[in-house]
């Protein structure tokens, strides 16, 4: 005699069989299984990104051209000791907000005062003068508000885009990412553009002592608290990683091989796969996201992982399964059918396991009376795509850990996806444990890496100069 659980299991199998018959043999499980990554897939990814990283560091220009991972030299060669002190300004530009910060550093604490200014789509897609004049106006307004307009404080500038650094205080924007397309900025020194904008205003002078991206800032921020930090990771609107590399492994280093014989490398790994090296693992949904993006063929790895794209990937999976009659009774609402209407926040809400939040997501998408089956399928989709993104990021980190030969290290992590997705950290830790058995890897949440980290870069630079 069958027990109640066996009856339920039998019933579920019958339901799946009937649904499979009416959908031409296509099942939810079968469709999602194709999107899951095996351990062998992740090891292959590790090998490919390691090869690209090594090529990107080469002293030979032709070898570097083979790599899709730029491996940019940051000129940041020391992490904080904890002895840094003073007052510093920091700027943070890297997404839909721009911040100005006043930061006070003491040996045992850091206090911050900041203001967030919106970065509209009009500004993001404007021109160099319009964009940097806005930034200059924000700086002037802030220093007046904080009554420090008469002080020329050391400033750290977090500029979270691919930059070819010429020195710690000079860098050329290689290309815009994250929806920015402002003309006249690419191939220009962003520090010069900022200084020129402030010169036009004739109200405040700045002393930029460090230009960094948010990834380096994240590493520096956590490095102030934990001396084992050797890798920085961003998982937010975009994704990137940096790490401390030995100078002997940086073939393209043209400076002196002097102490501390190390430098932070900004991998700009969002571009991994731009040379076709990830085509074997990209799904039809990844390809659609790329084709519909502002920068087709670029930032391939980022488009498979980051918060700017994860919700859209989930939406495309939902639309496909709905078109096959496997979800929402085959009915696609206007909202579900519209690009970028499934926010990455929705993925986090569904992954929270909270039924009310999931129902609210479905209501926002136009489904007021979803079945329990619809809810379950949506949960499966969000889990599979979230795990996939986390696994891809974790495999990239595992490759870096192996490259630098550390048996234990702390990875500093910042970004809205990592902070707000309830299971992303767990998925990553599980994958790291699988790929790096016997190694002790700690993921440490960075508190405001792009703000505090920029100030710490400035503080370390000032301490070294003094």
Short mmCIF file of C-alpha atoms in Angstrom, two decimals:
data_model
loop_
_atom_site.label_atom_id
_atom_site.label_comp_id
_atom_site.label_asym_id
_atom_site.label_seq_id
_atom_site.Cartn_x
_atom_site.Cartn_y
_atom_site.Cartn_z
CA UNK A 1 0.00 0.00 0.00
CA UNK A 2 1.33 3.43 -0.94
CA UNK A 3 1.95 6.01 1.81
CA UNK A 4 0.79 9.63 1.44
CA UNK A 5 4.29 10.77 0.35
CA UNK A 6 4.45 8.04 -2.29
CA UNK A 7 1.02 9.02 -3.58
CA UNK A 8 2.10 12.68 -3.81
CA UNK A 9 5.30 11.68 -5.61
CA UNK A 10 3.35 9.44 -7.98
CA UNK A 11 0.88 12.27 -8.64
CA UNK A 12 3.67 14.75 -9.37
CA UNK A 13 5.24 12.30 -11.83
CA UNK A 14 1.88 11.83 -13.58
CA UNK A 15 1.43 15.63 -13.80
CA UNK A 16 4.91 16.02 -15.30
CA UNK A 17 4.28 13.21 -17.77
CA UNK A 18 0.98 14.73 -18.93
CA UNK A 19 2.55 18.19 -19.24
CA UNK A 20 5.49 16.71 -21.15
CA UNK A 21 3.10 15.03 -23.58
CA UNK A 22 1.32 18.30 -24.36
CA UNK A 23 4.56 20.30 -24.70
CA UNK A 24 6.27 18.03 -27.17
CA UNK A 25 8.44 16.34 -24.54
CA UNK A 26 9.87 19.63 -23.23
CA UNK A 27 9.94 19.85 -19.42
CA UNK A 28 10.93 22.56 -16.95
CA UNK A 29 13.50 20.24 -15.42
CA UNK A 30 15.00 19.43 -18.81
CA UNK A 31 15.24 23.09 -19.80
CA UNK A 32 16.85 24.13 -16.50
CA UNK A 33 19.24 21.18 -16.44
CA UNK A 34 20.89 22.53 -19.59
CA UNK A 35 21.72 25.74 -17.70
CA UNK A 36 23.47 24.08 -14.76
CA UNK A 37 27.27 23.98 -14.59
CA UNK A 38 29.22 20.85 -13.69
CA UNK A 39 32.49 20.78 -11.75
CA UNK A 40 34.26 19.99 -15.05
CA UNK A 41 32.67 23.10 -16.60
CA UNK A 42 33.99 25.25 -13.75
CA UNK A 43 37.48 23.74 -13.94
CA UNK A 44 37.51 24.48 -17.66
CA UNK A 45 36.50 28.08 -16.88
CA UNK A 46 39.35 28.30 -14.34
CA UNK A 47 41.88 27.10 -16.92
CA UNK A 48 40.63 29.55 -19.55
CA UNK A 49 40.59 32.61 -17.29
CA UNK A 50 44.05 31.69 -15.90
CA UNK A 51 45.44 31.57 -19.44
CA UNK A 52 43.85 34.94 -20.21
CA UNK A 53 45.23 36.46 -16.99
CA UNK A 54 48.75 35.26 -17.74
CA UNK A 55 48.54 36.50 -21.33
CA UNK A 56 47.20 39.83 -20.08
CA UNK A 57 50.26 40.28 -17.83
CA UNK A 58 52.76 39.43 -20.56
CA UNK A 59 55.48 41.83 -21.58
CA UNK A 60 54.82 40.89 -25.21
CA UNK A 61 52.15 43.01 -26.88
CA UNK A 62 51.10 40.27 -29.31
CA UNK A 63 50.57 37.84 -26.43
CA UNK A 64 48.51 40.44 -24.54
CA UNK A 65 46.22 40.85 -27.56
CA UNK A 66 45.18 37.18 -27.21
CA UNK A 67 43.68 37.91 -23.81
CA UNK A 68 40.15 39.19 -23.17
CA UNK A 69 41.14 40.05 -19.57
CA UNK A 70 43.05 43.40 -19.60
CA UNK A 71 44.97 42.86 -16.28
CA UNK A 72 45.51 46.55 -15.66
CA UNK A 73 48.31 47.78 -13.40
CA UNK A 74 46.89 49.99 -10.61
CA UNK A 75 50.20 51.34 -9.22
CA UNK A 76 48.79 50.60 -5.73
CA UNK A 77 51.59 48.63 -4.10
CA UNK A 78 50.87 48.77 -0.39
CA UNK A 79 47.81 47.82 1.62
CA UNK A 80 46.92 49.73 4.80
CA UNK A 81 48.87 49.02 7.99
CA UNK A 82 46.22 50.43 10.31
CA UNK A 83 48.47 53.34 11.31
CA UNK A 84 47.09 55.81 8.73
CA UNK A 85 45.59 59.07 10.05
CA UNK A 86 44.10 62.31 8.71
CA UNK A 87 41.19 63.92 6.84
CA UNK A 88 40.53 63.00 3.22
CA UNK A 89 38.00 63.59 0.46
CA UNK A 90 36.78 60.74 -1.71
CA UNK A 91 34.76 60.68 -4.92
CA UNK A 92 32.88 57.61 -6.05
CA UNK A 93 31.62 57.31 -9.64
CA UNK A 94 30.68 53.89 -10.90
CA UNK A 95 26.97 53.44 -11.43
CA UNK A 96 23.61 55.16 -11.12
CA UNK A 97 24.77 57.30 -8.18
CA UNK A 98 27.71 59.61 -7.59
CA UNK A 99 29.05 60.28 -4.08
CA UNK A 100 31.31 62.80 -2.41
CA UNK A 101 32.72 61.81 0.99
CA UNK A 102 34.64 63.48 3.81
CA UNK A 103 36.55 60.81 5.72
CA UNK A 104 38.44 61.04 9.01
CA UNK A 105 40.92 58.22 9.66
CA UNK A 106 42.35 57.35 13.07
CA UNK A 107 44.37 54.24 13.96
CA UNK A 108 41.34 52.53 15.50
CA UNK A 109 38.39 53.97 13.58
CA UNK A 110 37.19 55.59 10.38
CA UNK A 111 34.31 58.08 10.32
CA UNK A 112 32.60 59.10 7.12
CA UNK A 113 30.24 61.85 6.06
CA UNK A 114 28.86 61.62 2.55
CA UNK A 115 26.29 62.85 0.11
CA UNK A 116 24.74 60.82 -2.70
CA UNK A 117 23.82 62.56 -5.94
CA UNK A 118 21.75 60.89 -8.68
CA UNK A 119 23.42 60.08 -11.99
CA UNK A 120 20.64 60.35 -14.55
CA UNK A 121 20.56 58.50 -17.85
CA UNK A 122 20.84 61.92 -19.56
CA UNK A 123 24.16 62.56 -17.78
CA UNK A 124 25.42 59.02 -18.39
CA UNK A 125 24.83 59.42 -22.12
CA UNK A 126 25.83 63.11 -22.44
CA UNK A 127 29.37 64.40 -23.14
CA UNK A 128 32.59 64.93 -21.19
CA UNK A 129 31.99 68.59 -20.32
CA UNK A 130 28.38 68.07 -19.19
CA UNK A 131 29.28 65.02 -17.06
CA UNK A 132 32.37 66.43 -15.38
CA UNK A 133 30.81 69.88 -14.84
CA UNK A 134 28.05 68.10 -12.90
CA UNK A 135 30.65 66.22 -10.83
CA UNK A 136 32.51 69.49 -10.17
CA UNK A 137 29.28 71.20 -9.05
CA UNK A 138 28.61 68.30 -6.65
CA UNK A 139 32.11 68.59 -5.14
CA UNK A 140 31.85 72.37 -4.68
CA UNK A 141 28.40 72.08 -3.07
CA UNK A 142 29.62 69.36 -0.69
CA UNK A 143 32.82 71.08 0.53
CA UNK A 144 30.81 74.26 1.20
CA UNK A 145 28.18 72.28 3.11
CA UNK A 146 30.92 70.65 5.25
CA UNK A 147 32.77 73.97 5.64
CA UNK A 148 36.06 72.63 4.25
CA UNK A 149 36.16 74.77 1.11
CA UNK A 150 39.26 76.56 2.42
CA UNK A 151 41.23 73.30 2.83
CA UNK A 152 42.90 71.42 -0.04
CA UNK A 153 42.45 67.90 1.34
CA UNK A 154 44.11 64.82 -0.24
CA UNK A 155 41.52 63.17 -2.46
CA UNK A 156 41.00 59.59 -3.57
CA UNK A 157 38.92 59.20 -6.75
CA UNK A 158 37.08 55.92 -7.26
CA UNK A 159 36.33 55.68 -10.98
CA UNK A 160 34.89 52.23 -11.56
CA UNK A 161 35.44 51.72 -15.27
CA UNK A 162 38.27 50.11 -17.29
CA UNK A 163 41.17 52.56 -17.03
CA UNK A 164 44.73 52.27 -18.24
CA UNK A 165 46.69 53.72 -15.34
CA UNK A 166 49.69 55.87 -16.24
CA UNK A 167 50.52 56.49 -12.57
CA UNK A 168 48.66 56.45 -9.26
CA UNK A 169 47.16 59.85 -10.17
CA UNK A 170 46.59 59.53 -13.91
CA UNK A 171 44.47 57.16 -15.97
CA UNK A 172 42.98 56.86 -19.47
CA UNK A 173 39.42 55.54 -19.81
CA UNK A 174 39.65 52.53 -22.12
CA UNK A 175 35.90 52.12 -22.64
CA UNK A 176 32.67 52.93 -20.88
CA UNK A 177 30.65 50.12 -19.27
CA UNK A 178 27.48 49.85 -17.13
CA UNK A 179 25.32 51.94 -19.47
CA UNK A 180 27.62 55.00 -19.65
CA UNK A 181 28.26 56.33 -23.15
CA UNK A 182 29.17 60.01 -22.54
CA UNK A 183 31.21 61.18 -25.54
CA UNK A 184 34.69 62.66 -25.34
CA UNK A 185 35.75 60.64 -22.28
CA UNK A 186 37.10 57.42 -23.77
CA UNK A 187 40.85 57.62 -24.47
CA UNK A 188 41.11 60.67 -22.18
CA UNK A 189 42.71 61.12 -18.75
CA UNK A 190 39.74 61.28 -16.34
CA UNK A 191 41.79 63.15 -13.69
CA UNK A 192 42.58 65.88 -16.23
CA UNK A 193 38.88 66.09 -17.22
CA UNK A 194 37.90 66.52 -13.56
CA UNK A 195 40.56 69.18 -12.90
CA UNK A 196 39.53 71.07 -16.05
CA UNK A 197 35.88 71.07 -14.93
CA UNK A 198 36.85 72.48 -11.52
CA UNK A 199 39.08 75.06 -13.21
CA UNK A 200 36.07 76.22 -15.23
CA UNK A 201 34.15 76.75 -11.98
CA UNK A 202 37.05 78.68 -10.33
CA UNK A 203 35.72 77.85 -6.84
CA UNK A 204 37.71 74.89 -5.47
CA UNK A 205 41.05 73.19 -6.14
CA UNK A 206 41.68 69.50 -5.54
CA UNK A 207 44.75 67.41 -4.75
CA UNK A 208 44.15 63.98 -6.25
CA UNK A 209 46.63 61.55 -4.71
CA UNK A 210 45.02 58.32 -5.86
CA UNK A 211 42.83 57.18 -8.77
CA UNK A 212 41.35 53.72 -8.18
CA UNK A 213 38.38 51.61 -9.17
CA UNK A 214 35.82 50.23 -6.72
CA UNK A 215 37.43 46.79 -6.75
CA UNK A 216 40.79 48.10 -5.55
CA UNK A 217 38.96 50.30 -3.05
CA UNK A 218 37.15 47.23 -1.72
CA UNK A 219 40.43 45.36 -1.24
CA UNK A 220 41.97 48.36 0.55
CA UNK A 221 38.92 48.91 2.75
CA UNK A 222 38.92 45.35 4.10
CA UNK A 223 42.74 45.30 4.15
CA UNK A 224 42.62 47.98 6.87
CA UNK A 225 40.85 45.44 9.13
CA UNK A 226 42.27 42.10 7.91
CA UNK A 227 45.91 41.71 6.82
CA UNK A 228 45.03 38.46 4.97
CA UNK A 229 43.03 40.31 2.30
CA UNK A 230 44.66 39.72 -1.09
CA UNK A 231 41.68 39.77 -3.47
CA UNK A 232 38.91 42.32 -4.03
CA UNK A 233 35.62 41.45 -5.74
CA UNK A 234 32.68 43.51 -6.93
CA UNK A 235 29.30 41.86 -7.47
CA UNK A 236 26.86 44.66 -8.11
CA UNK A 237 25.63 46.41 -11.25
CA UNK A 238 28.78 45.03 -12.85
CA UNK A 239 31.46 42.59 -11.72
CA UNK A 240 35.23 42.81 -11.43
CA UNK A 241 38.10 41.40 -9.40
CA UNK A 242 41.56 42.61 -8.39
CA UNK A 243 44.38 40.99 -6.45
CA UNK A 244 47.89 41.58 -5.17
CA UNK A 245 50.40 40.14 -7.66
CA UNK A 246 54.14 39.63 -7.34
CA UNK A 247 56.05 41.97 -9.67
CA UNK A 248 58.06 39.05 -11.06
CA UNK A 249 54.82 37.77 -12.64
CA UNK A 250 53.98 41.12 -14.27
CA UNK A 251 55.89 41.00 -17.53
CA UNK A 252 54.51 44.35 -18.69
CA UNK A 253 55.73 46.19 -15.55
CA UNK A 254 58.17 48.86 -16.73
CA UNK A 255 59.02 50.44 -13.39
CA UNK A 256 61.69 49.45 -10.91
CA UNK A 257 61.52 46.03 -9.27
CA UNK A 258 61.78 47.58 -5.82
CA UNK A 259 60.18 46.84 -2.48
CA UNK A 260 57.49 45.83 -1.77
CA UNK A 261 57.87 43.97 -5.12
CA UNK A 262 54.11 43.70 -5.57
CA UNK A 263 51.26 45.59 -7.19
CA UNK A 264 47.49 45.31 -7.23
CA UNK A 265 46.25 44.11 -10.63
CA UNK A 266 42.78 45.23 -11.74
CA UNK A 267 41.72 42.26 -13.88
CA UNK A 268 38.62 43.90 -15.45
CA UNK A 269 37.36 40.34 -15.71
CA UNK A 270 33.91 41.48 -16.87
CA UNK A 271 35.44 41.37 -20.36
CA UNK A 272 36.43 37.69 -20.01
CA UNK A 273 34.93 35.86 -22.99
CA UNK A 274 34.95 38.86 -25.34
CA UNK A 275 37.41 36.83 -27.48
CA UNK A 276 34.94 33.93 -27.77
CA UNK A 277 36.50 31.82 -25.02
CA UNK A 278 33.15 31.43 -23.20
CA UNK A 279 31.02 30.63 -26.24
CA UNK A 280 30.88 26.96 -25.20
CA UNK A 281 29.01 27.80 -21.99
CA UNK A 282 26.84 30.74 -23.10
CA UNK A 283 23.13 29.96 -23.31
CA UNK A 284 20.61 31.28 -25.80
CA UNK A 285 19.48 33.68 -23.04
CA UNK A 286 23.01 35.05 -22.54
CA UNK A 287 23.22 35.69 -26.26
CA UNK A 288 19.88 37.52 -26.29
CA UNK A 289 20.92 39.72 -23.35
CA UNK A 290 24.16 40.57 -25.17
CA UNK A 291 22.46 41.31 -28.49
CA UNK A 292 19.99 43.70 -26.82
CA UNK A 293 22.61 45.49 -24.70
CA UNK A 294 24.25 48.86 -25.29
CA UNK A 295 27.59 47.13 -25.95
CA UNK A 296 27.07 43.89 -27.91
CA UNK A 297 30.07 41.56 -27.91
CA UNK A 298 31.61 43.25 -24.88
CA UNK A 299 31.63 42.40 -21.14
CA UNK A 300 30.48 38.84 -21.85
CA UNK A 301 31.40 37.43 -18.40
CA UNK A 302 29.74 40.39 -16.66
CA UNK A 303 26.52 39.79 -18.59
CA UNK A 304 26.37 36.22 -17.27
CA UNK A 305 26.80 37.26 -13.62
CA UNK A 306 26.07 40.81 -12.56
CA UNK A 307 23.05 42.58 -11.14
CA UNK A 308 22.50 44.63 -14.26
CA UNK A 309 21.67 41.48 -16.25
CA UNK A 310 20.61 38.64 -13.87
CA UNK A 311 16.96 39.72 -13.72
CA UNK A 312 16.77 39.99 -17.50
CA UNK A 313 18.24 36.49 -17.93
CA UNK A 314 15.60 35.12 -15.53
CA UNK A 315 12.88 36.99 -17.46
CA UNK A 316 14.01 35.44 -20.75
CA UNK A 317 13.91 31.94 -19.23
CA UNK A 318 10.40 32.65 -17.92
CA UNK A 319 9.23 33.94 -21.32
CA UNK A 320 10.63 30.84 -23.05
CA UNK A 321 8.98 28.41 -20.62
CA UNK A 322 5.71 30.36 -20.84
CA UNK A 323 5.81 30.13 -24.64
CA UNK A 324 6.08 26.34 -24.28
CA UNK A 325 3.06 26.23 -21.95
CA UNK A 326 5.19 25.24 -18.96
CA UNK A 327 4.61 28.40 -16.91
CA UNK A 328 1.68 30.76 -16.19
CA UNK A 329 -0.66 28.60 -18.27
CA UNK A 330 1.13 29.80 -21.38
CA UNK A 331 0.02 33.41 -20.79
CA UNK A 332 2.76 36.05 -21.06
CA UNK A 333 1.69 39.41 -19.56
CA UNK A 334 2.70 42.69 -21.15
CA UNK A 335 5.16 43.31 -18.29
CA UNK A 336 6.83 39.90 -18.50
CA UNK A 337 7.15 40.35 -22.25
CA UNK A 338 8.90 43.71 -21.87
CA UNK A 339 12.68 43.93 -21.66
CA UNK A 340 14.25 44.68 -18.27
CA UNK A 341 10.93 44.57 -16.38
CA UNK A 342 12.07 41.60 -14.27
CA UNK A 343 14.41 43.33 -11.83
CA UNK A 344 17.33 41.55 -10.18
CA UNK A 345 15.66 42.62 -6.92
CA UNK A 346 12.80 40.27 -7.91
CA UNK A 347 15.29 37.39 -8.12
CA UNK A 348 16.45 38.16 -4.56
CA UNK A 349 12.84 38.38 -3.36
CA UNK A 350 11.96 34.99 -4.83
CA UNK A 351 15.19 33.44 -3.49
CA UNK A 352 14.33 34.71 0.01
CA UNK A 353 11.76 31.91 0.28
CA UNK A 354 9.17 34.40 1.55
CA UNK A 355 5.87 33.57 -0.14
CA UNK A 356 4.44 37.08 0.31
CA UNK A 357 7.46 38.65 -1.40
CA UNK A 358 7.21 36.14 -4.24
CA UNK A 359 3.49 36.86 -4.67
CA UNK A 360 4.27 40.60 -4.76
CA UNK A 361 6.84 39.98 -7.54
CA UNK A 362 4.25 38.05 -9.53
CA UNK A 363 1.66 40.75 -8.93
CA UNK A 364 4.12 43.38 -10.21
CA UNK A 365 4.49 41.27 -13.35
CA UNK A 366 0.70 41.11 -13.84
CA UNK A 367 -0.01 37.67 -12.36
CA UNK A 368 -2.60 38.18 -9.60
CA UNK A 369 -3.64 34.54 -9.19
CA UNK A 370 -0.60 32.33 -9.82
CA UNK A 371 -0.85 28.63 -9.15
CA UNK A 372 1.37 26.87 -6.63
CA UNK A 373 2.98 25.20 -9.61
CA UNK A 374 3.83 28.58 -11.18
CA UNK A 375 5.40 29.75 -7.90
CA UNK A 376 7.46 26.56 -7.66
CA UNK A 377 8.74 26.86 -11.25
CA UNK A 378 9.67 30.52 -10.72
CA UNK A 379 11.61 29.55 -7.59
CA UNK A 380 13.47 26.86 -9.55
CA UNK A 381 14.37 29.33 -12.33
CA UNK A 382 15.67 31.95 -9.88
CA UNK A 383 17.68 29.35 -7.97
CA UNK A 384 19.29 27.80 -11.06
CA UNK A 385 20.23 31.16 -12.59
CA UNK A 386 21.48 32.58 -9.28
CA UNK A 387 23.59 29.48 -8.61
CA UNK A 388 24.96 29.62 -12.13
CA UNK A 389 26.06 33.26 -11.70
CA UNK A 390 27.58 32.53 -8.28
CA UNK A 391 29.43 29.47 -9.61
CA UNK A 392 30.92 31.46 -12.51
CA UNK A 393 32.15 34.17 -10.12
CA UNK A 394 33.50 31.62 -7.62
CA UNK A 395 35.42 29.75 -10.34
CA UNK A 396 37.06 33.02 -11.36
CA UNK A 397 38.10 33.62 -7.74
CA UNK A 398 39.38 30.04 -7.42
CA UNK A 399 41.60 30.64 -10.46
CA UNK A 400 43.10 33.74 -8.80
CA UNK A 401 43.66 31.92 -5.48
CA UNK A 402 45.48 29.12 -7.31
CA UNK A 403 47.49 31.61 -9.36
CA UNK A 404 48.86 33.42 -6.30
CA UNK A 405 49.47 30.14 -4.46
CA UNK A 406 47.68 30.99 -1.23
CA UNK A 407 46.48 28.22 1.08
CA UNK A 408 44.37 30.71 3.00
CA UNK A 409 43.21 34.21 2.16
CA UNK A 410 40.42 36.69 2.67
CA UNK A 411 38.45 37.98 -0.30
CA UNK A 412 36.93 41.43 0.17
CA UNK A 413 33.51 41.67 -1.51
CA UNK A 414 31.26 44.65 -2.20
CA UNK A 415 28.26 45.25 -4.43
CA UNK A 416 24.47 45.16 -4.25
CA UNK A 417 24.08 41.67 -5.71
CA UNK A 418 26.32 40.11 -3.05
CA UNK A 419 24.78 42.19 -0.26
CA UNK A 420 21.11 41.86 -1.14
CA UNK A 421 20.77 38.39 -2.67
CA UNK A 422 20.05 36.13 0.32
CA UNK A 423 21.87 33.06 -1.00
CA UNK A 424 24.62 34.34 -3.31
CA UNK A 425 27.35 34.14 -0.65
CA UNK A 426 26.31 30.60 0.31
CA UNK A 427 26.35 29.45 -3.32
CA UNK A 428 29.83 30.95 -3.78
CA UNK A 429 31.24 29.44 -0.58
CA UNK A 430 29.97 26.01 -1.57
CA UNK A 431 31.58 26.27 -5.03
CA UNK A 432 34.89 27.56 -3.62
CA UNK A 433 34.98 24.65 -1.20
CA UNK A 434 34.42 22.23 -4.07
CA UNK A 435 37.04 23.79 -6.35
CA UNK A 436 39.68 24.49 -3.66
CA UNK A 437 39.53 21.58 -1.21
CA UNK A 438 41.77 22.02 1.81
CA UNK A 439 42.17 25.78 1.33
CA UNK A 440 40.75 28.28 3.81
CA UNK A 441 38.97 31.02 1.88
CA UNK A 442 36.94 33.68 3.67
CA UNK A 443 34.49 36.03 1.93
CA UNK A 444 34.44 39.33 3.83
CA UNK A 445 31.75 41.91 3.17
CA UNK A 446 33.31 45.30 2.55
CA UNK A 447 31.59 48.24 4.16
CA UNK A 448 31.73 50.99 1.56
CA UNK A 449 34.83 49.89 -0.29
CA UNK A 450 34.50 52.48 -3.01
CA UNK A 451 34.34 55.37 -0.52
CA UNK A 452 36.45 54.30 2.43
CA UNK A 453 38.80 52.38 0.14
CA UNK A 454 39.53 55.47 -1.98
CA UNK A 455 40.37 57.44 1.16
CA UNK A 456 42.67 54.65 2.35
CA UNK A 457 44.50 54.64 -0.99
CA UNK A 458 44.97 58.39 -0.50
CA UNK A 459 46.09 57.86 3.11
CA UNK A 460 48.63 55.15 2.19
CA UNK A 461 49.95 57.35 -0.65
CA UNK A 462 50.32 60.36 1.67
CA UNK A 463 52.04 58.27 4.34
CA UNK A 464 54.50 56.89 1.79
CA UNK A 465 55.15 60.39 0.40
CA UNK A 466 55.76 61.79 3.88
#
